[in-house]
mmCIF file of C-alpha atoms in Angstrom:
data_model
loop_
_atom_site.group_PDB
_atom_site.id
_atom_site.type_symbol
_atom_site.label_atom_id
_atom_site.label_comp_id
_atom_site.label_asym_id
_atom_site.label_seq_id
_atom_site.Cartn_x
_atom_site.Cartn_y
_atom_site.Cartn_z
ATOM 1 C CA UNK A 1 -35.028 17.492 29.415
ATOM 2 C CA UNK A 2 -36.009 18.208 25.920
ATOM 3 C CA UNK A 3 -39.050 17.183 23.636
ATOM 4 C CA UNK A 4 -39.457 18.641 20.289
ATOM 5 C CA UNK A 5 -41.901 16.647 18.662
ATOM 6 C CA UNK A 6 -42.119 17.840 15.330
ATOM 7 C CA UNK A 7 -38.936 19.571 13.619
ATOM 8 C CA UNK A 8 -39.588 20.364 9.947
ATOM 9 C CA UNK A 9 -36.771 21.099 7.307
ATOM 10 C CA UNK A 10 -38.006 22.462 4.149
ATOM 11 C CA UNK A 11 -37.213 21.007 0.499
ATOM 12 C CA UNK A 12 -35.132 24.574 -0.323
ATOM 13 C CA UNK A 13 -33.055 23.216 2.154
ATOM 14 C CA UNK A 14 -32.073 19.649 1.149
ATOM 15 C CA UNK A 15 -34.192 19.060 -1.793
ATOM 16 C CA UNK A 16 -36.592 16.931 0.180
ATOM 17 C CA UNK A 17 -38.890 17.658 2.836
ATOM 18 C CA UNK A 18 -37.956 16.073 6.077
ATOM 19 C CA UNK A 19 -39.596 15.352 9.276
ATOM 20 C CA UNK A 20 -38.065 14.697 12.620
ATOM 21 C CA UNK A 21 -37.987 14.845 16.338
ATOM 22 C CA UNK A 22 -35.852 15.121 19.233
ATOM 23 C CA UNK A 23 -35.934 13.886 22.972
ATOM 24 C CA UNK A 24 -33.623 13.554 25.051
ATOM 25 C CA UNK A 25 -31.821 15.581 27.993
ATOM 26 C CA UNK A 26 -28.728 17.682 28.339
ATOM 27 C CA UNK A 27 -26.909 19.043 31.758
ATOM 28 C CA UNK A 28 -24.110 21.442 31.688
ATOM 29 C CA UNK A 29 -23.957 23.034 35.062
ATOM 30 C CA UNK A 30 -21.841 25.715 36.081
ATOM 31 C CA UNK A 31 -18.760 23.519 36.978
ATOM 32 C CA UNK A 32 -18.291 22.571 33.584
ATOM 33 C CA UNK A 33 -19.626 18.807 34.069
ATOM 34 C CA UNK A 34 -21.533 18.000 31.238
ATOM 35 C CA UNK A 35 -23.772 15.190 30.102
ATOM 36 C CA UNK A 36 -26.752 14.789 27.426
ATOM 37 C CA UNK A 37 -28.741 12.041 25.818
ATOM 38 C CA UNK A 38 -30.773 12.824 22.670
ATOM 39 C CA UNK A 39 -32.491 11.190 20.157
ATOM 40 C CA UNK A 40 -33.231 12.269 17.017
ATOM 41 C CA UNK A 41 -35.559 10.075 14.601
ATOM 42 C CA UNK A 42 -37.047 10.837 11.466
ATOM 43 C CA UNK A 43 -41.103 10.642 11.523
ATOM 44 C CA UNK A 44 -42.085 11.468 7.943
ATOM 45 C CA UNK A 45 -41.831 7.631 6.851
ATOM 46 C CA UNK A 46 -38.500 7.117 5.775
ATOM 47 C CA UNK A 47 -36.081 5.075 8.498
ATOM 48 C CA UNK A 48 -33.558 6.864 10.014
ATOM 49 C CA UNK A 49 -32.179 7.390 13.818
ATOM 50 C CA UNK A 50 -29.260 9.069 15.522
ATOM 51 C CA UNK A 51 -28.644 8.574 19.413
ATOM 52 C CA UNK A 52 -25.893 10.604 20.894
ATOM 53 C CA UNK A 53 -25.173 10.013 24.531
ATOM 54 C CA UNK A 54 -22.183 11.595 25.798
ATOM 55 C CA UNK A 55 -20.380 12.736 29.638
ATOM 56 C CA UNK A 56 -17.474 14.882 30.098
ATOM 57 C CA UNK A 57 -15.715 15.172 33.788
ATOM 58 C CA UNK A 58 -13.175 17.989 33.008
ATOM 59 C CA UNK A 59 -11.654 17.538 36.667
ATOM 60 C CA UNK A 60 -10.368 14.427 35.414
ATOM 61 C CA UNK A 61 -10.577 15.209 32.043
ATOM 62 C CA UNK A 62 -12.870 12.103 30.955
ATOM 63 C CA UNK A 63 -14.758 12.208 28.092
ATOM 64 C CA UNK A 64 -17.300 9.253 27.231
ATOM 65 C CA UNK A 65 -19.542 8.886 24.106
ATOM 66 C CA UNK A 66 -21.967 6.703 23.239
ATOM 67 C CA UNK A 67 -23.142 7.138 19.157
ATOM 68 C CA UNK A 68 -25.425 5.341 16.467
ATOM 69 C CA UNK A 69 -26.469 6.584 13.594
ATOM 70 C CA UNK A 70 -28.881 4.254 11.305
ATOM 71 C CA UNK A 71 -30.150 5.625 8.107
ATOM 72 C CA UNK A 72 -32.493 4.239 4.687
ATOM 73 C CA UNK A 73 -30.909 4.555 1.380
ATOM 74 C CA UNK A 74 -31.015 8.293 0.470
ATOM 75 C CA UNK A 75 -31.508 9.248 4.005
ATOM 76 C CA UNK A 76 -30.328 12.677 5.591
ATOM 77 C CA UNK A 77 -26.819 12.363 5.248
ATOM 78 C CA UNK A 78 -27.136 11.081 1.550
ATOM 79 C CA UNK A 79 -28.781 14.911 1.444
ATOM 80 C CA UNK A 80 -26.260 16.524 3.314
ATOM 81 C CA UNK A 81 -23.084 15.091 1.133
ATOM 82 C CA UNK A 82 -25.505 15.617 -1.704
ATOM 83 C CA UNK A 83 -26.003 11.930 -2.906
ATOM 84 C CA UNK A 84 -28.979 10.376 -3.299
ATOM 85 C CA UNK A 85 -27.453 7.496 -4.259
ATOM 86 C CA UNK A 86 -26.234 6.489 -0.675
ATOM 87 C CA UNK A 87 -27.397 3.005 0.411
ATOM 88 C CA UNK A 88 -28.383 2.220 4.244
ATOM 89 C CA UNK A 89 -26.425 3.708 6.567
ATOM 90 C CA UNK A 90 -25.146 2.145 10.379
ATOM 91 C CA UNK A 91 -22.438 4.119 12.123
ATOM 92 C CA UNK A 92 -22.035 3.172 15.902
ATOM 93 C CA UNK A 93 -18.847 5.010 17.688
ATOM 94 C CA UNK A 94 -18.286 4.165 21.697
ATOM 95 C CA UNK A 95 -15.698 5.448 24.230
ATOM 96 C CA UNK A 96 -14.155 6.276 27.108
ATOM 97 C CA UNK A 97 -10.723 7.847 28.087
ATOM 98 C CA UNK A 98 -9.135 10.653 29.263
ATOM 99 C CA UNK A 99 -8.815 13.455 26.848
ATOM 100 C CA UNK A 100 -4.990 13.310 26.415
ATOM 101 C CA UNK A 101 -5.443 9.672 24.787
ATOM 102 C CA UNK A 102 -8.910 8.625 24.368
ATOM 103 C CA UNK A 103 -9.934 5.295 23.045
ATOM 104 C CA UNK A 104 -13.005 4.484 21.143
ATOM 105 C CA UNK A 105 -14.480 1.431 18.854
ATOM 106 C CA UNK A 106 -15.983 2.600 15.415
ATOM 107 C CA UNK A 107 -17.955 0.073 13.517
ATOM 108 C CA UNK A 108 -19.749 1.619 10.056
ATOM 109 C CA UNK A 109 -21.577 -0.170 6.922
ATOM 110 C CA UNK A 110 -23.076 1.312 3.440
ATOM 111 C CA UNK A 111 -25.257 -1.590 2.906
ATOM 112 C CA UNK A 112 -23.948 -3.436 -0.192
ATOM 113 C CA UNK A 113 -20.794 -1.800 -0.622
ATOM 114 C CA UNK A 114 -18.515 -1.432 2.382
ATOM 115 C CA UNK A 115 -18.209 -2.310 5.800
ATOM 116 C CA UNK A 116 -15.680 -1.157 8.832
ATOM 117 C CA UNK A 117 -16.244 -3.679 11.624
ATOM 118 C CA UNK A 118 -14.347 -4.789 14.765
ATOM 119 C CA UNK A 119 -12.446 -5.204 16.640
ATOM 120 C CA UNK A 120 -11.718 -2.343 15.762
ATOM 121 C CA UNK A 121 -9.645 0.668 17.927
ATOM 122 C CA UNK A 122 -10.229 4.453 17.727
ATOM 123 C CA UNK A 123 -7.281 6.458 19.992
ATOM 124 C CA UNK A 124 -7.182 10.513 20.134
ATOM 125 C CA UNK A 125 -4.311 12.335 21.915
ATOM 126 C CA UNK A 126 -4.067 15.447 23.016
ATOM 127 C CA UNK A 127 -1.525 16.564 20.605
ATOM 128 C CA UNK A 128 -4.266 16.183 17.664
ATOM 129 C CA UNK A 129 -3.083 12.646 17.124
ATOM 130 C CA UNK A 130 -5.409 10.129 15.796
ATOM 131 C CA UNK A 131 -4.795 5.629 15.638
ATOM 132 C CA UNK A 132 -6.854 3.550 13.754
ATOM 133 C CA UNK A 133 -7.024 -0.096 13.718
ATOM 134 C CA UNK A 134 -9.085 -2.869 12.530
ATOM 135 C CA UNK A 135 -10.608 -4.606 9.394
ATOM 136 C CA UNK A 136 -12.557 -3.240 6.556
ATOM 137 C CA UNK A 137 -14.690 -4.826 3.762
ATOM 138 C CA UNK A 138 -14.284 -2.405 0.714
ATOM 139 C CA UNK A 139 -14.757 -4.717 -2.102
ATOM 140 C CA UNK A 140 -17.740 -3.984 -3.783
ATOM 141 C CA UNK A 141 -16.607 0.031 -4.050
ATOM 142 C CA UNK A 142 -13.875 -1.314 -6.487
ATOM 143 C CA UNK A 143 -13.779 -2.323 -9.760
ATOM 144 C CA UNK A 144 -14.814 -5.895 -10.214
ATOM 145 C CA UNK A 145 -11.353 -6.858 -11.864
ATOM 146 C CA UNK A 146 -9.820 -4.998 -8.532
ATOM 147 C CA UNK A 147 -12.022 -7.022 -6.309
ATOM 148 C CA UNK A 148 -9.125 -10.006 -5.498
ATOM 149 C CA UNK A 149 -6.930 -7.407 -4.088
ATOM 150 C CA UNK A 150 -8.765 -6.316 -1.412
ATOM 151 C CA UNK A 151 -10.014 -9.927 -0.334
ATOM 152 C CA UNK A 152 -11.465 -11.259 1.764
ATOM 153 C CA UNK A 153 -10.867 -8.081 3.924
ATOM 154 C CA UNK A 154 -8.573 -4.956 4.172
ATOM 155 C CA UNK A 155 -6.704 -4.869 7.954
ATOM 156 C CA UNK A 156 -5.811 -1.272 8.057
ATOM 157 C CA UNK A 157 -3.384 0.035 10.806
ATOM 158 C CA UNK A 158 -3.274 4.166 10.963
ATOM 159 C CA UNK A 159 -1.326 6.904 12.718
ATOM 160 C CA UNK A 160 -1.725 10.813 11.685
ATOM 161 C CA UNK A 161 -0.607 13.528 13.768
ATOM 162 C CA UNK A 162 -1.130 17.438 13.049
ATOM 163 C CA UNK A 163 1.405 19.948 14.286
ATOM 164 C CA UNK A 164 -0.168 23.108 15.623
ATOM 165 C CA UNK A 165 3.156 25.100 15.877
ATOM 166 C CA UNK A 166 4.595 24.298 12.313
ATOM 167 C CA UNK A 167 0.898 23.265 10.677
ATOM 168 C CA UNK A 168 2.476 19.847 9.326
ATOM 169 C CA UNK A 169 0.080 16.716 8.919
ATOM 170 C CA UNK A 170 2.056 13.349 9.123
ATOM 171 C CA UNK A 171 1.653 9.765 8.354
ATOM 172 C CA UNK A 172 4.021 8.110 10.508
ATOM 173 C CA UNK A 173 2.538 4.795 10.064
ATOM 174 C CA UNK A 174 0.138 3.662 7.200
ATOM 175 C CA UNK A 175 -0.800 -0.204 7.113
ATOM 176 C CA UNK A 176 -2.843 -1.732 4.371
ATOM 177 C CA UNK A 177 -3.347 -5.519 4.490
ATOM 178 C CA UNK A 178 -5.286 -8.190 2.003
ATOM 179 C CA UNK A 179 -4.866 -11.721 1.582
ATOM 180 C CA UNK A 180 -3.120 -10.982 -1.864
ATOM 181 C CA UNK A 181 -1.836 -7.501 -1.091
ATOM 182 C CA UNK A 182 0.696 -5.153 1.617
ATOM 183 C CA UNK A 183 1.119 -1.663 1.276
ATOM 184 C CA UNK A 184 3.146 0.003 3.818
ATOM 185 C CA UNK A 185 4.054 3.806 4.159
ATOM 186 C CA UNK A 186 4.885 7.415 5.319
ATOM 187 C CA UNK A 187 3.874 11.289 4.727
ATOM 188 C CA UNK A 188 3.924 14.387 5.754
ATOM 189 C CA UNK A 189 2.161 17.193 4.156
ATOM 190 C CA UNK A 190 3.374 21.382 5.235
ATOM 191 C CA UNK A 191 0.486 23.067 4.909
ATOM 192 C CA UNK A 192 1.435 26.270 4.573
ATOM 193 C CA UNK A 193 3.451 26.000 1.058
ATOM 194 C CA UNK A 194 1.604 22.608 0.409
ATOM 195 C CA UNK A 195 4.984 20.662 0.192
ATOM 196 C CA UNK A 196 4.081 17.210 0.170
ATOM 197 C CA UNK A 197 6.770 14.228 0.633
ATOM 198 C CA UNK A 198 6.385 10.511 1.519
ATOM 199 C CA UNK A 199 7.460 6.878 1.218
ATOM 200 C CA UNK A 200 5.123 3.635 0.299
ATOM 201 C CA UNK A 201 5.751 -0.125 -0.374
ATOM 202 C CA UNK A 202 3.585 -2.659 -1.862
ATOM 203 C CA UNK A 203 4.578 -6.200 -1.420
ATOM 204 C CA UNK A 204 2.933 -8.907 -3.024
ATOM 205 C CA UNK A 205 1.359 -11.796 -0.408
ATOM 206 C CA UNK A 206 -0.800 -13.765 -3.152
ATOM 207 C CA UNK A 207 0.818 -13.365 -6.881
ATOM 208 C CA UNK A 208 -1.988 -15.460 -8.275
ATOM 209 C CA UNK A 209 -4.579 -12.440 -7.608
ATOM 210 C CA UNK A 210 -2.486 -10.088 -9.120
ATOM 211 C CA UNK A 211 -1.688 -12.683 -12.437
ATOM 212 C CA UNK A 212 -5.160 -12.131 -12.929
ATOM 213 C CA UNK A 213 -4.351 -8.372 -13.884
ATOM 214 C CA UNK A 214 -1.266 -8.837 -15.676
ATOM 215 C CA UNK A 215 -2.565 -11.113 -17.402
ATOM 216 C CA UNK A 216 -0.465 -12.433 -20.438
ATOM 217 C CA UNK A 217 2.242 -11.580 -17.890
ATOM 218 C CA UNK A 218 2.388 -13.269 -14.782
ATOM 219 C CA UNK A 219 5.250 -13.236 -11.644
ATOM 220 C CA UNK A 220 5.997 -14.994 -8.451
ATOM 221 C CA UNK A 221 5.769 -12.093 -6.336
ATOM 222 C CA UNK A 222 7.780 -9.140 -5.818
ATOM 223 C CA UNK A 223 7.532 -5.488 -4.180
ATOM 224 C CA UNK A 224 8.060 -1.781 -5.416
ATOM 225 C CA UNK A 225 8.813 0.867 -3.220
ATOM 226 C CA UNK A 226 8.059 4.716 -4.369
ATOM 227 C CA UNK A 227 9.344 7.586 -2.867
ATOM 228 C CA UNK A 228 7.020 10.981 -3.585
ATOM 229 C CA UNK A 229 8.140 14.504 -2.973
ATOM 230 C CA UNK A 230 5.622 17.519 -4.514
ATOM 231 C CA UNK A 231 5.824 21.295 -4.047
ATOM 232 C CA UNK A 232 4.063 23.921 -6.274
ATOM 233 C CA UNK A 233 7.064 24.177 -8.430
ATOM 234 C CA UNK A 234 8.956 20.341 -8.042
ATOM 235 C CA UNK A 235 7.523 16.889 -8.513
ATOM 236 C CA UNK A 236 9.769 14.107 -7.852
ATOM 237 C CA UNK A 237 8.356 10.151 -8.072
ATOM 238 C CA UNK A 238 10.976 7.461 -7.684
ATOM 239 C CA UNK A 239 10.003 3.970 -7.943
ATOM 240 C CA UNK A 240 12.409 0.731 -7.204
ATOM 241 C CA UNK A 241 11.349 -3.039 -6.938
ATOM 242 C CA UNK A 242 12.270 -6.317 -7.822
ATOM 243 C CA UNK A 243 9.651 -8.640 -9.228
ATOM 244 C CA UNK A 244 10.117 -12.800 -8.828
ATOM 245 C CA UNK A 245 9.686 -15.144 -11.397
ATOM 246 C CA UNK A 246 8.135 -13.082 -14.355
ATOM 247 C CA UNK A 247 6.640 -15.424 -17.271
ATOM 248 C CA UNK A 248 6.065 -14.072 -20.499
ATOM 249 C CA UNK A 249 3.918 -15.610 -23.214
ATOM 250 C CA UNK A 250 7.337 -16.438 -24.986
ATOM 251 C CA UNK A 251 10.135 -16.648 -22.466
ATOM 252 C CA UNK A 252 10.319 -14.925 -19.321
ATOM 253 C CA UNK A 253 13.156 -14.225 -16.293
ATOM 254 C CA UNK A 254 13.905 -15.280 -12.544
ATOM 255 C CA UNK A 255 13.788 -12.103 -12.007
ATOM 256 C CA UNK A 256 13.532 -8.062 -12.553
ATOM 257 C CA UNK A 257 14.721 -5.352 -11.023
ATOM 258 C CA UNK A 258 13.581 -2.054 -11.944
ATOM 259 C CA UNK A 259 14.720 1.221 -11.326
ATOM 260 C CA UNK A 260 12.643 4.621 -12.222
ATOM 261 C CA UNK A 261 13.026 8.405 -11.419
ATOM 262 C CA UNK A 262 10.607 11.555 -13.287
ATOM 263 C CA UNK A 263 10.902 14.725 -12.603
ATOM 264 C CA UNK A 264 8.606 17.505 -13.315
ATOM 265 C CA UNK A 265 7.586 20.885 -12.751
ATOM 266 C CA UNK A 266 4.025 21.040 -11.963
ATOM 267 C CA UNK A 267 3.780 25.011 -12.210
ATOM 268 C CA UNK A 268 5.676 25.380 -15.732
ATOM 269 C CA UNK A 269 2.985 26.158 -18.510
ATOM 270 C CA UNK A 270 4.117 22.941 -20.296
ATOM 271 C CA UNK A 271 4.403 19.990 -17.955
ATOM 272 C CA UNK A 272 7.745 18.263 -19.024
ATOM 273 C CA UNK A 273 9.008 15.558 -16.924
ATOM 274 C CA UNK A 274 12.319 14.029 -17.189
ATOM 275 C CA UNK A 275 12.427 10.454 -16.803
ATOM 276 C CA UNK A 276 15.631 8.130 -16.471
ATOM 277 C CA UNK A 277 14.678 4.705 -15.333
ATOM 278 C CA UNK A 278 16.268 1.081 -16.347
ATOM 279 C CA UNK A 279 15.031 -2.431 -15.956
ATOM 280 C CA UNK A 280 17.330 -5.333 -15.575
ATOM 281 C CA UNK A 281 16.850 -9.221 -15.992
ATOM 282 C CA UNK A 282 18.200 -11.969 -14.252
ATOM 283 C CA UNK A 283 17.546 -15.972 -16.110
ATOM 284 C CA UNK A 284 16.740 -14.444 -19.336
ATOM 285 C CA UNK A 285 15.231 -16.466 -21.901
ATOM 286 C CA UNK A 286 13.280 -15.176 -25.071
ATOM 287 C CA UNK A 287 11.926 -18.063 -26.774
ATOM 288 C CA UNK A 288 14.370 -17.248 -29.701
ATOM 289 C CA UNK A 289 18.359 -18.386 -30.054
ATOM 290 C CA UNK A 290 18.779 -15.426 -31.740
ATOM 291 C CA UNK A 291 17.922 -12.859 -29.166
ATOM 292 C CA UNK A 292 19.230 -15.128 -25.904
ATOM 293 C CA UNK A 293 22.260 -15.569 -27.740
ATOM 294 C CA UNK A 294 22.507 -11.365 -28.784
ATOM 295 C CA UNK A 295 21.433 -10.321 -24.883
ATOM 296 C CA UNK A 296 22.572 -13.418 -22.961
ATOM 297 C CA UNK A 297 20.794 -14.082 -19.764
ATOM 298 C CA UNK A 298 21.085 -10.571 -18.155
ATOM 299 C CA UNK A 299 19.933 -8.357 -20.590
ATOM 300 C CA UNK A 300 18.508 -4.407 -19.587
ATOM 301 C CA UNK A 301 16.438 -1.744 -21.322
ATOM 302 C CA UNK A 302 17.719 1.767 -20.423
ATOM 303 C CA UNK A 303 15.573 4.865 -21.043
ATOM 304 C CA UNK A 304 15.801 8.531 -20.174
ATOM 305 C CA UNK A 305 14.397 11.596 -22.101
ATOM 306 C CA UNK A 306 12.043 14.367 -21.751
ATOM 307 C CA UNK A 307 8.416 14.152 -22.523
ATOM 308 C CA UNK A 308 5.557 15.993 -22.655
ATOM 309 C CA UNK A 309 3.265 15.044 -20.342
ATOM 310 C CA UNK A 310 -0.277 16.251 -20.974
ATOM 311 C CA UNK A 311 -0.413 14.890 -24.514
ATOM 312 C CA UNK A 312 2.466 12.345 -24.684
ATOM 313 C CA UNK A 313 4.342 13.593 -27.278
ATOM 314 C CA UNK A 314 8.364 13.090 -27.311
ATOM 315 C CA UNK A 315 9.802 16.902 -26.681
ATOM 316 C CA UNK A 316 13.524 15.678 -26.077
ATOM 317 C CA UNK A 317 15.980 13.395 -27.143
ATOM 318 C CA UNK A 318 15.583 9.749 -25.875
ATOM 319 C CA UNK A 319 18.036 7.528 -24.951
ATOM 320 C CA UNK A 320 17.716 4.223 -25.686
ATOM 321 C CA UNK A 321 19.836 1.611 -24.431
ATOM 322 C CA UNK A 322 18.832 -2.508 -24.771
ATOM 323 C CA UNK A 323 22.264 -4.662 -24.310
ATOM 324 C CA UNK A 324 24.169 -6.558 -21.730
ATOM 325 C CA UNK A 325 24.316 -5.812 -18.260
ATOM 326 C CA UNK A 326 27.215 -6.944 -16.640
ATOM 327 C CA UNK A 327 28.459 -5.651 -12.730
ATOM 328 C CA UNK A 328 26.683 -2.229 -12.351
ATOM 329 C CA UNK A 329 27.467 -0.941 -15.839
ATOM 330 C CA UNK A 330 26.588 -0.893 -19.564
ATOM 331 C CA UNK A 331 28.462 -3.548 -21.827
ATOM 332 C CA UNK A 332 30.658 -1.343 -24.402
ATOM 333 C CA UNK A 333 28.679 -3.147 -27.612
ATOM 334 C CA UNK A 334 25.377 -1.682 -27.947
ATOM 335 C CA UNK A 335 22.865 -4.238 -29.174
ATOM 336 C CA UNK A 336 19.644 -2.243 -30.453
ATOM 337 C CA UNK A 337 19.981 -1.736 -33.899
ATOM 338 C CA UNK A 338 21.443 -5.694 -34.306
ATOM 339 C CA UNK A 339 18.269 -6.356 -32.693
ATOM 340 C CA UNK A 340 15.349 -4.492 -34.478
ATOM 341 C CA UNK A 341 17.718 -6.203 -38.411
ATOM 342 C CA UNK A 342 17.855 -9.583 -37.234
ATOM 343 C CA UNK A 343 14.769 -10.055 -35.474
#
């Protein structure tokens, strides 16, 4: 068993003077059974517990632990992460399993600003992989004008895996859920050259949350799908989606389909990216008789150049292309410049 009934930690240490003690017991005979219980609680006057309990068989390889962690604002972790702004803290963590796929529940709260509460599942293989799954209040961490995307609750569903042999971390399976929101994805990250590549999809599940943002522009849903690939000396972003119903303050479309590729080099002493993108309408109307009856109802914006990105200014020639599209390529008569004189 162990009592230590005073354990002082001096202010050079965490800026603060802290007070705590421990009880508890620990067993780890010679067989390699092990067990403990401790309790660690803060007696200087400020709140602020941790209970670890905790049981490993290794001839069956079972592994059980037992964990809560309950803090005051600015408590010892707030020190430790150096933040004295930290609110209350409550982390509890139970489980049991084998160690080749052990399953746990993990509930946590920062009083006033995010919560991740059951049911909620915790699984660890033996091949370093790690599944989350459950529901998380994150709202008040956003911005206020953010807040409607992440309501009334975020249901997350997470895989990551780390590969001793070729030191790779992957994202096989990212899930991100709100009432208004769905972002789905994939990654992998080499970390020996720090090559990073990956695929994610947001998909719009309440467009009146996001109207609020796009605000004079509004849409009936949609989703956009990017496609990442980074290395020291190659940055790729590719980004395609199709958005429903988009209202304009004059005019609008039944829909758009857009279409957008940069290209940079990240390690160049100027970052230049190249960018070549295009978006298309479908139900075109402008508010004008002059411009539905220059573009008709499928008109597209084409544009592909070479900026500068750092300070935005144009380094390259830019193409510029506004006319008819009409089955997968440009319309011969170029409408820009009848455009920018008649309108």
């Amino acid at each position: 068993s162990l009592e230590v009934p005073r354990i002082e930690l001096g202010q050079a240490l965490l800026g603060e003077a802290i007070a705590l003690s421990l009880r508890g017991h620990f067993r780890a005979p010679e067989n390699g059974d092990f067990s403990s219980a401790l309790a660690l609680t803060r007696i200087d006057g400020t709140e602020g517990r941790l209970q670890a309990d905790a049981s490993l068989d290794p001839d069956n390889a079972h592994l059980t632990i037992d964990l809560a962690l309950s803090e005051a604002p600015g408590g010892l972790v707030a020190h430790l992460i150096e933040d004295p702004t930290l609110p209350a803290l409550d982390i509890t963590l139970k489980g049991a399993g084998s160690l080749a796929g052990w399953n746990g529940q993990l509930n946590a709260k920062l009083e006033g600003l995010a919560a991740v509460e059951g049911p909620d599942e915790l699984k660890i293989g033996e091949t370093l992989d790690i599944a989350a799954k459950g529901r998380a209040d994150i709202s008040a961490l956003l911005d206020e004008s953010l807040r409607p995307l992440a309501a009334p609750n975020l249901a997350y569903d997470v895989q990551a895996s780390f590969a001793q042999d070729s030191n790779k971390l992957s994202l096989p399976r990212l899930s991100l859920e709100s009432s208004s929101l769905a972002l789905t994805g994939q990654a992998e990250l080499a970390l020996a050259d720090s090559n990073l590549t990956g695929r994610f999809t947001a998909q719009s599940r309440d467009p009146a949350a996001l109207n609020d943002l796009l605000t004079p522009l509004s849409l009936d849903g949609g989703n956009v799908s990017a496609d990442i690939s980074y290395a020291p000396s190659a940055l790729s972003l590719g980004l395609e989606g199709r958005l429903n119903a988009v209202t304009l303050p004059e005019g609008g479309a039944e829909a758009a389909d857009l279409v957008l590729q940069l290209d940079a080099d990240p390690g160049a002493e100027d970052l230049l990216a190249e960018l070549d993108g295009r978006l298309a309408l479908e139900g075109f109307t402008s508010g004008s008789a002059e411009a539905d009856s220059l573009l008709g109802p499928t008109p597209a914006l084409a544009l592909k150049g070479r900026f500068a990105v750092e300070d935005t200014q144009k380094v390259g020639p830019v193409l510029v292309h506004l006319g008819r599209w009409e089955r997968a390529r440009w319309d011969e008569v170029t409408a820009e410049e009848q455009l920018i004189e008649r309108l």
